[in-house]
Amino acid sequence: MITIALSKGRIFEETVPLLAASGITLSEDPETSRKLILATNKPDVRVILVRASDVPTYVQYGAADVGVAGRDLLAEHGGQGLYQPLDLGIAKCRMVVAVREGFDYARAVRQGARVRVATKYIGTAREHFAAKGVHVDLIKLYGSMELAPLVGLADAIVDLVDTGHTLRANKLIAVEDILPVSAHLIVNPASLKLKRETLAPLIEAFGKAARG
Ligand code: AMP
């Protein structure tokens, strides 16, 4: 049995065509079925639905053989125990530092002031600011980061931006790029050894489909 870990939403939607190109179609629609384990047209392949930030963990521990995870979450997870053979080029966005319009970020940094930064990407943010020598106090959030600078919780946020609509709608501007983000295929190294016969063709088909 091959278990593929995916998260609902953009990653799921953009992975379905890659699965199809590998000859795998889902027997159920996750939006209507509410099941967390989905069967496919192949009796020995199943898909599990987990929270996006949990995908690396399921694959690391071998509960899933392969998964699709954003580079943002892989950076935060650290990537230990994961083979990362492919950038799938899907679910693309950028990780940025953003502040309220009118907040003089450059000045705050120049003056060596401690900048309060709210994010769910604590590890990545800590590394980014440490490398730049910027003093920050990090505040962990789990969602709606854009709200934090508007209500005085933080001076800045580290978050993902795609179209920029959410930032604009909340009068925020990106002041620094941290990481270009896209979803990667991740594989459990032990699975790759033990199930190479099934996994190697799957990885190859994914690579071919991703390259278009
Ligand atoms: P946008 O308004 O298109 O710039 O999208 C920004 C919002 O969507 C933010 O709240 C992000 O956290 C979220 N977002 C954008 N791209 C992604 C992605 N690839 N994966 C997860 N969340 C994303």
PDB file of N, CA, C and O in Angstrom, residues 34-73:
ATOM      1  N   ARG A  34     -16.191  13.967   3.503  1.00  0.00           N
ATOM      2  CA  ARG A  34     -15.725  14.162   4.885  1.00  0.00           C
ATOM      3  C   ARG A  34     -14.807  13.061   5.373  1.00  0.00           C
ATOM      4  O   ARG A  34     -14.375  13.059   6.526  1.00  0.00           O
ATOM      5  N   LYS A  35     -14.490  12.126   4.513  1.00  0.00           N
ATOM      6  CA  LYS A  35     -13.559  11.066   4.924  1.00  0.00           C
ATOM      7  C   LYS A  35     -12.144  11.609   4.923  1.00  0.00           C
ATOM      8  O   LYS A  35     -11.812  12.494   4.138  1.00  0.00           O
ATOM      9  N   LEU A  36     -11.314  11.050   5.771  1.00  0.00           N
ATOM     10  CA  LEU A  36      -9.915  11.489   5.841  1.00  0.00           C
ATOM     11  C   LEU A  36      -8.994  10.534   5.094  1.00  0.00           C
ATOM     12  O   LEU A  36      -7.838  10.851   4.839  1.00  0.00           O
ATOM     13  N   ILE A  37      -9.517   9.350   4.777  1.00  0.00           N
ATOM     14  CA  ILE A  37      -8.758   8.407   3.950  1.00  0.00           C
ATOM     15  C   ILE A  37      -9.561   8.181   2.676  1.00  0.00           C
ATOM     16  O   ILE A  37     -10.709   7.750   2.728  1.00  0.00           O
ATOM     17  N   LEU A  38      -8.956   8.519   1.545  1.00  0.00           N
ATOM     18  CA  LEU A  38      -9.659   8.427   0.270  1.00  0.00           C
ATOM     19  C   LEU A  38      -9.068   7.297  -0.568  1.00  0.00           C
ATOM     20  O   LEU A  38      -7.841   7.227  -0.747  1.00  0.00           O
ATOM     21  N   ALA A  39      -9.933   6.457  -1.086  1.00  0.00           N
ATOM     22  CA  ALA A  39      -9.474   5.383  -1.965  1.00  0.00           C
ATOM     23  C   ALA A  39      -9.211   5.968  -3.358  1.00  0.00           C
ATOM     24  O   ALA A  39      -9.684   7.058  -3.681  1.00  0.00           O
ATOM     25  N   THR A  40      -8.415   5.254  -4.143  1.00  0.00           N
ATOM     26  CA  THR A  40      -8.182   5.680  -5.529  1.00  0.00           C
ATOM     27  C   THR A  40      -8.551   4.526  -6.464  1.00  0.00           C
ATOM     28  O   THR A  40      -8.953   3.455  -6.004  1.00  0.00           O
ATOM     29  N   ASN A  41      -8.393   4.780  -7.773  1.00  0.00           N
ATOM     30  CA  ASN A  41      -8.662   3.717  -8.741  1.00  0.00           C
ATOM     31  C   ASN A  41      -7.654   2.580  -8.620  1.00  0.00           C
ATOM     32  O   ASN A  41      -7.867   1.493  -9.132  1.00  0.00           O
ATOM     33  N   LYS A  42      -6.536   2.832  -7.923  1.00  0.00           N
ATOM     34  CA  LYS A  42      -5.540   1.765  -7.729  1.00  0.00           C
ATOM     35  C   LYS A  42      -5.723   1.193  -6.332  1.00  0.00           C
ATOM     36  O   LYS A  42      -5.623   1.936  -5.344  1.00  0.00           O
ATOM     37  N   PRO A  43      -5.969  -0.114  -6.225  1.00  0.00           N
ATOM     38  CA  PRO A  43      -6.238  -0.702  -4.915  1.00  0.00           C
ATOM     39  C   PRO A  43      -5.094  -0.519  -3.912  1.00  0.00           C
ATOM     40  O   PRO A  43      -5.325  -0.535  -2.703  1.00  0.00           O
ATOM     41  N   ASP A  44      -3.874  -0.330  -4.424  1.00  0.00           N
ATOM     42  CA  ASP A  44      -2.729  -0.219  -3.506  1.00  0.00           C
ATOM     43  C   ASP A  44      -2.271   1.233  -3.306  1.00  0.00           C
ATOM     44  O   ASP A  44      -1.171   1.479  -2.823  1.00  0.00           O
ATOM     45  N   VAL A  45      -3.111   2.202  -3.684  1.00  0.00           N
ATOM     46  CA  VAL A  45      -2.758   3.610  -3.460  1.00  0.00           C
ATOM     47  C   VAL A  45      -3.925   4.310  -2.770  1.00  0.00           C
ATOM     48  O   VAL A  45      -5.074   4.191  -3.199  1.00  0.00           O
ATOM     49  N   ARG A  46      -3.630   5.019  -1.671  1.00  0.00           N
ATOM     50  CA  ARG A  46      -4.666   5.793  -0.994  1.00  0.00           C
ATOM     51  C   ARG A  46      -4.137   7.185  -0.670  1.00  0.00           C
ATOM     52  O   ARG A  46      -2.915   7.399  -0.612  1.00  0.00           O
ATOM     53  N   VAL A  47      -5.079   8.099  -0.468  1.00  0.00           N
ATOM     54  CA  VAL A  47      -4.713   9.476  -0.134  1.00  0.00           C
ATOM     55  C   VAL A  47      -5.249   9.769   1.258  1.00  0.00           C
ATOM     56  O   VAL A  47      -6.397   9.431   1.575  1.00  0.00           O
ATOM     57  N   ILE A  48      -4.414  10.369   2.118  1.00  0.00           N
ATOM     58  CA  ILE A  48      -4.933  10.815   3.415  1.00  0.00           C
ATOM     59  C   ILE A  48      -4.932  12.344   3.437  1.00  0.00           C
ATOM     60  O   ILE A  48      -4.069  12.986   2.825  1.00  0.00           O
ATOM     61  N   LEU A  49      -5.926  12.908   4.101  1.00  0.00           N
ATOM     62  CA  LEU A  49      -6.045  14.365   4.181  1.00  0.00           C
ATOM     63  C   LEU A  49      -5.646  14.818   5.569  1.00  0.00           C
ATOM     64  O   LEU A  49      -6.244  14.401   6.569  1.00  0.00           O
ATOM     65  N   VAL A  50      -4.604  15.654   5.641  1.00  0.00           N
ATOM     66  CA  VAL A  50      -4.143  16.145   6.936  1.00  0.00           C
ATOM     67  C   VAL A  50      -3.959  17.654   6.850  1.00  0.00           C
ATOM     68  O   VAL A  50      -3.944  18.237   5.770  1.00  0.00           O
ATOM     69  N   ARG A  51      -3.802  18.277   7.997  1.00  0.00           N
ATOM     70  CA  ARG A  51      -3.543  19.703   8.029  1.00  0.00           C
ATOM     71  C   ARG A  51      -2.205  19.968   7.327  1.00  0.00           C
ATOM     72  O   ARG A  51      -1.260  19.183   7.487  1.00  0.00           O
ATOM     73  N   ALA A  52      -2.126  21.067   6.558  1.00  0.00           N
ATOM     74  CA  ALA A  52      -0.934  21.324   5.743  1.00  0.00           C
ATOM     75  C   ALA A  52       0.356  21.234   6.561  1.00  0.00           C
ATOM     76  O   ALA A  52       1.339  20.629   6.135  1.00  0.00           O
ATOM     77  N   SER A  53       0.334  21.808   7.776  1.00  0.00           N
ATOM     78  CA  SER A  53       1.571  21.821   8.568  1.00  0.00           C
ATOM     79  C   SER A  53       1.904  20.438   9.132  1.00  0.00           C
ATOM     80  O   SER A  53       3.004  20.234   9.640  1.00  0.00           O
ATOM     81  N   ASP A  54       0.968  19.490   9.037  1.00  0.00           N
ATOM     82  CA  ASP A  54       1.232  18.133   9.533  1.00  0.00           C
ATOM     83  C   ASP A  54       1.750  17.190   8.448  1.00  0.00           C
ATOM     84  O   ASP A  54       2.207  16.082   8.761  1.00  0.00           O
ATOM     85  N   VAL A  55       1.680  17.602   7.176  1.00  0.00           N
ATOM     86  CA  VAL A  55       2.107  16.713   6.088  1.00  0.00           C
ATOM     87  C   VAL A  55       3.562  16.238   6.286  1.00  0.00           C
ATOM     88  O   VAL A  55       3.829  15.028   6.231  1.00  0.00           O
ATOM     89  N   PRO A  56       4.533  17.147   6.568  1.00  0.00           N
ATOM     90  CA  PRO A  56       5.912  16.663   6.758  1.00  0.00           C
ATOM     91  C   PRO A  56       6.030  15.653   7.898  1.00  0.00           C
ATOM     92  O   PRO A  56       6.806  14.703   7.812  1.00  0.00           O
ATOM     93  N   THR A  57       5.250  15.824   8.955  1.00  0.00           N
ATOM     94  CA  THR A  57       5.319  14.920  10.103  1.00  0.00           C
ATOM     95  C   THR A  57       4.826  13.517   9.738  1.00  0.00           C
ATOM     96  O   THR A  57       5.450  12.513  10.096  1.00  0.00           O
ATOM     97  N   TYR A  58       3.700  13.451   9.010  1.00  0.00           N
ATOM     98  CA  TYR A  58       3.176  12.138   8.603  1.00  0.00           C
ATOM     99  C   TYR A  58       4.198  11.391   7.740  1.00  0.00           C
ATOM    100  O   TYR A  58       4.379  10.181   7.877  1.00  0.00           O
ATOM    101  N   VAL A  59       4.870  12.131   6.852  1.00  0.00           N
ATOM    102  CA  VAL A  59       5.838  11.490   5.948  1.00  0.00           C
ATOM    103  C   VAL A  59       7.116  11.138   6.713  1.00  0.00           C
ATOM    104  O   VAL A  59       7.681  10.057   6.545  1.00  0.00           O
ATOM    105  N   GLN A  60       7.556  12.026   7.595  1.00  0.00           N
ATOM    106  CA  GLN A  60       8.770  11.777   8.396  1.00  0.00           C
ATOM    107  C   GLN A  60       8.655  10.469   9.173  1.00  0.00           C
ATOM    108  O   GLN A  60       9.587   9.679   9.232  1.00  0.00           O
ATOM    109  N   TYR A  61       7.495  10.234   9.782  1.00  0.00           N
ATOM    110  CA  TYR A  61       7.303   9.042  10.606  1.00  0.00           C
ATOM    111  C   TYR A  61       6.819   7.825   9.818  1.00  0.00           C
ATOM    112  O   TYR A  61       6.559   6.780  10.389  1.00  0.00           O
ATOM    113  N   GLY A  62       6.640   7.993   8.503  1.00  0.00           N
ATOM    114  CA  GLY A  62       6.273   6.851   7.672  1.00  0.00           C
ATOM    115  C   GLY A  62       4.796   6.502   7.705  1.00  0.00           C
ATOM    116  O   GLY A  62       4.397   5.472   7.175  1.00  0.00           O
ATOM    117  N   ALA A  63       3.965   7.340   8.344  1.00  0.00           N
ATOM    118  CA  ALA A  63       2.521   7.098   8.326  1.00  0.00           C
ATOM    119  C   ALA A  63       1.988   7.369   6.925  1.00  0.00           C
ATOM    120  O   ALA A  63       0.938   6.858   6.529  1.00  0.00           O
ATOM    121  N   ALA A  64       2.710   8.207   6.182  1.00  0.00           N
ATOM    122  CA  ALA A  64       2.472   8.376   4.749  1.00  0.00           C
ATOM    123  C   ALA A  64       3.811   8.149   4.052  1.00  0.00           C
ATOM    124  O   ALA A  64       4.866   8.480   4.609  1.00  0.00           O
ATOM    125  N   ASP A  65       3.768   7.550   2.863  1.00  0.00           N
ATOM    126  CA  ASP A  65       5.022   7.294   2.132  1.00  0.00           C
ATOM    127  C   ASP A  65       5.482   8.544   1.402  1.00  0.00           C
ATOM    128  O   ASP A  65       6.678   8.803   1.301  1.00  0.00           O
ATOM    129  N   VAL A  66       4.519   9.268   0.858  1.00  0.00           N
ATOM    130  CA  VAL A  66       4.848  10.516   0.152  1.00  0.00           C
ATOM    131  C   VAL A  66       3.844  11.586   0.555  1.00  0.00           C
ATOM    132  O   VAL A  66       2.776  11.288   1.094  1.00  0.00           O
ATOM    133  N   GLY A  67       4.192  12.834   0.284  1.00  0.00           N
ATOM    134  CA  GLY A  67       3.274  13.924   0.586  1.00  0.00           C
ATOM    135  C   GLY A  67       3.612  15.120  -0.281  1.00  0.00           C
ATOM    136  O   GLY A  67       4.648  15.153  -0.951  1.00  0.00           O
ATOM    137  N   VAL A  68       2.713  16.083  -0.256  1.00  0.00           N
ATOM    138  CA  VAL A  68       2.968  17.340  -0.963  1.00  0.00           C
ATOM    139  C   VAL A  68       2.864  18.455   0.074  1.00  0.00           C
ATOM    140  O   VAL A  68       1.839  18.595   0.747  1.00  0.00           O
ATOM    141  N   ALA A  69       3.957  19.213   0.213  1.00  0.00           N
ATOM    142  CA  ALA A  69       4.000  20.246   1.256  1.00  0.00           C
ATOM    143  C   ALA A  69       4.651  21.510   0.723  1.00  0.00           C
ATOM    144  O   ALA A  69       5.619  21.450  -0.051  1.00  0.00           O
ATOM    145  N   GLY A  70       4.144  22.642   1.164  1.00  0.00           N
ATOM    146  CA  GLY A  70       4.710  23.933   0.770  1.00  0.00           C
ATOM    147  C   GLY A  70       6.102  24.114   1.359  1.00  0.00           C
ATOM    148  O   GLY A  70       6.393  23.621   2.454  1.00  0.00           O
ATOM    149  N   ARG A  71       6.932  24.852   0.624  1.00  0.00           N
ATOM    150  CA  ARG A  71       8.305  25.081   1.090  1.00  0.00           C
ATOM    151  C   ARG A  71       8.311  25.874   2.396  1.00  0.00           C
ATOM    152  O   ARG A  71       9.243  25.755   3.201  1.00  0.00           O
ATOM    153  N   ASP A  72       7.275  26.675   2.610  1.00  0.00           N
ATOM    154  CA  ASP A  72       7.160  27.428   3.857  1.00  0.00           C
ATOM    155  C   ASP A  72       7.093  26.474   5.045  1.00  0.00           C
ATOM    156  O   ASP A  72       7.771  26.658   6.061  1.00  0.00           O
ATOM    157  N   LEU A  73       6.288  25.408   4.883  1.00  0.00           N
ATOM    158  CA  LEU A  73       6.112  24.470   5.992  1.00  0.00           C
ATOM    159  C   LEU A  73       7.306  23.540   6.128  1.00  0.00           C
ATOM    160  O   LEU A  73       7.652  23.106   7.234  1.00  0.00           O
TER     161      LEU A  73
END
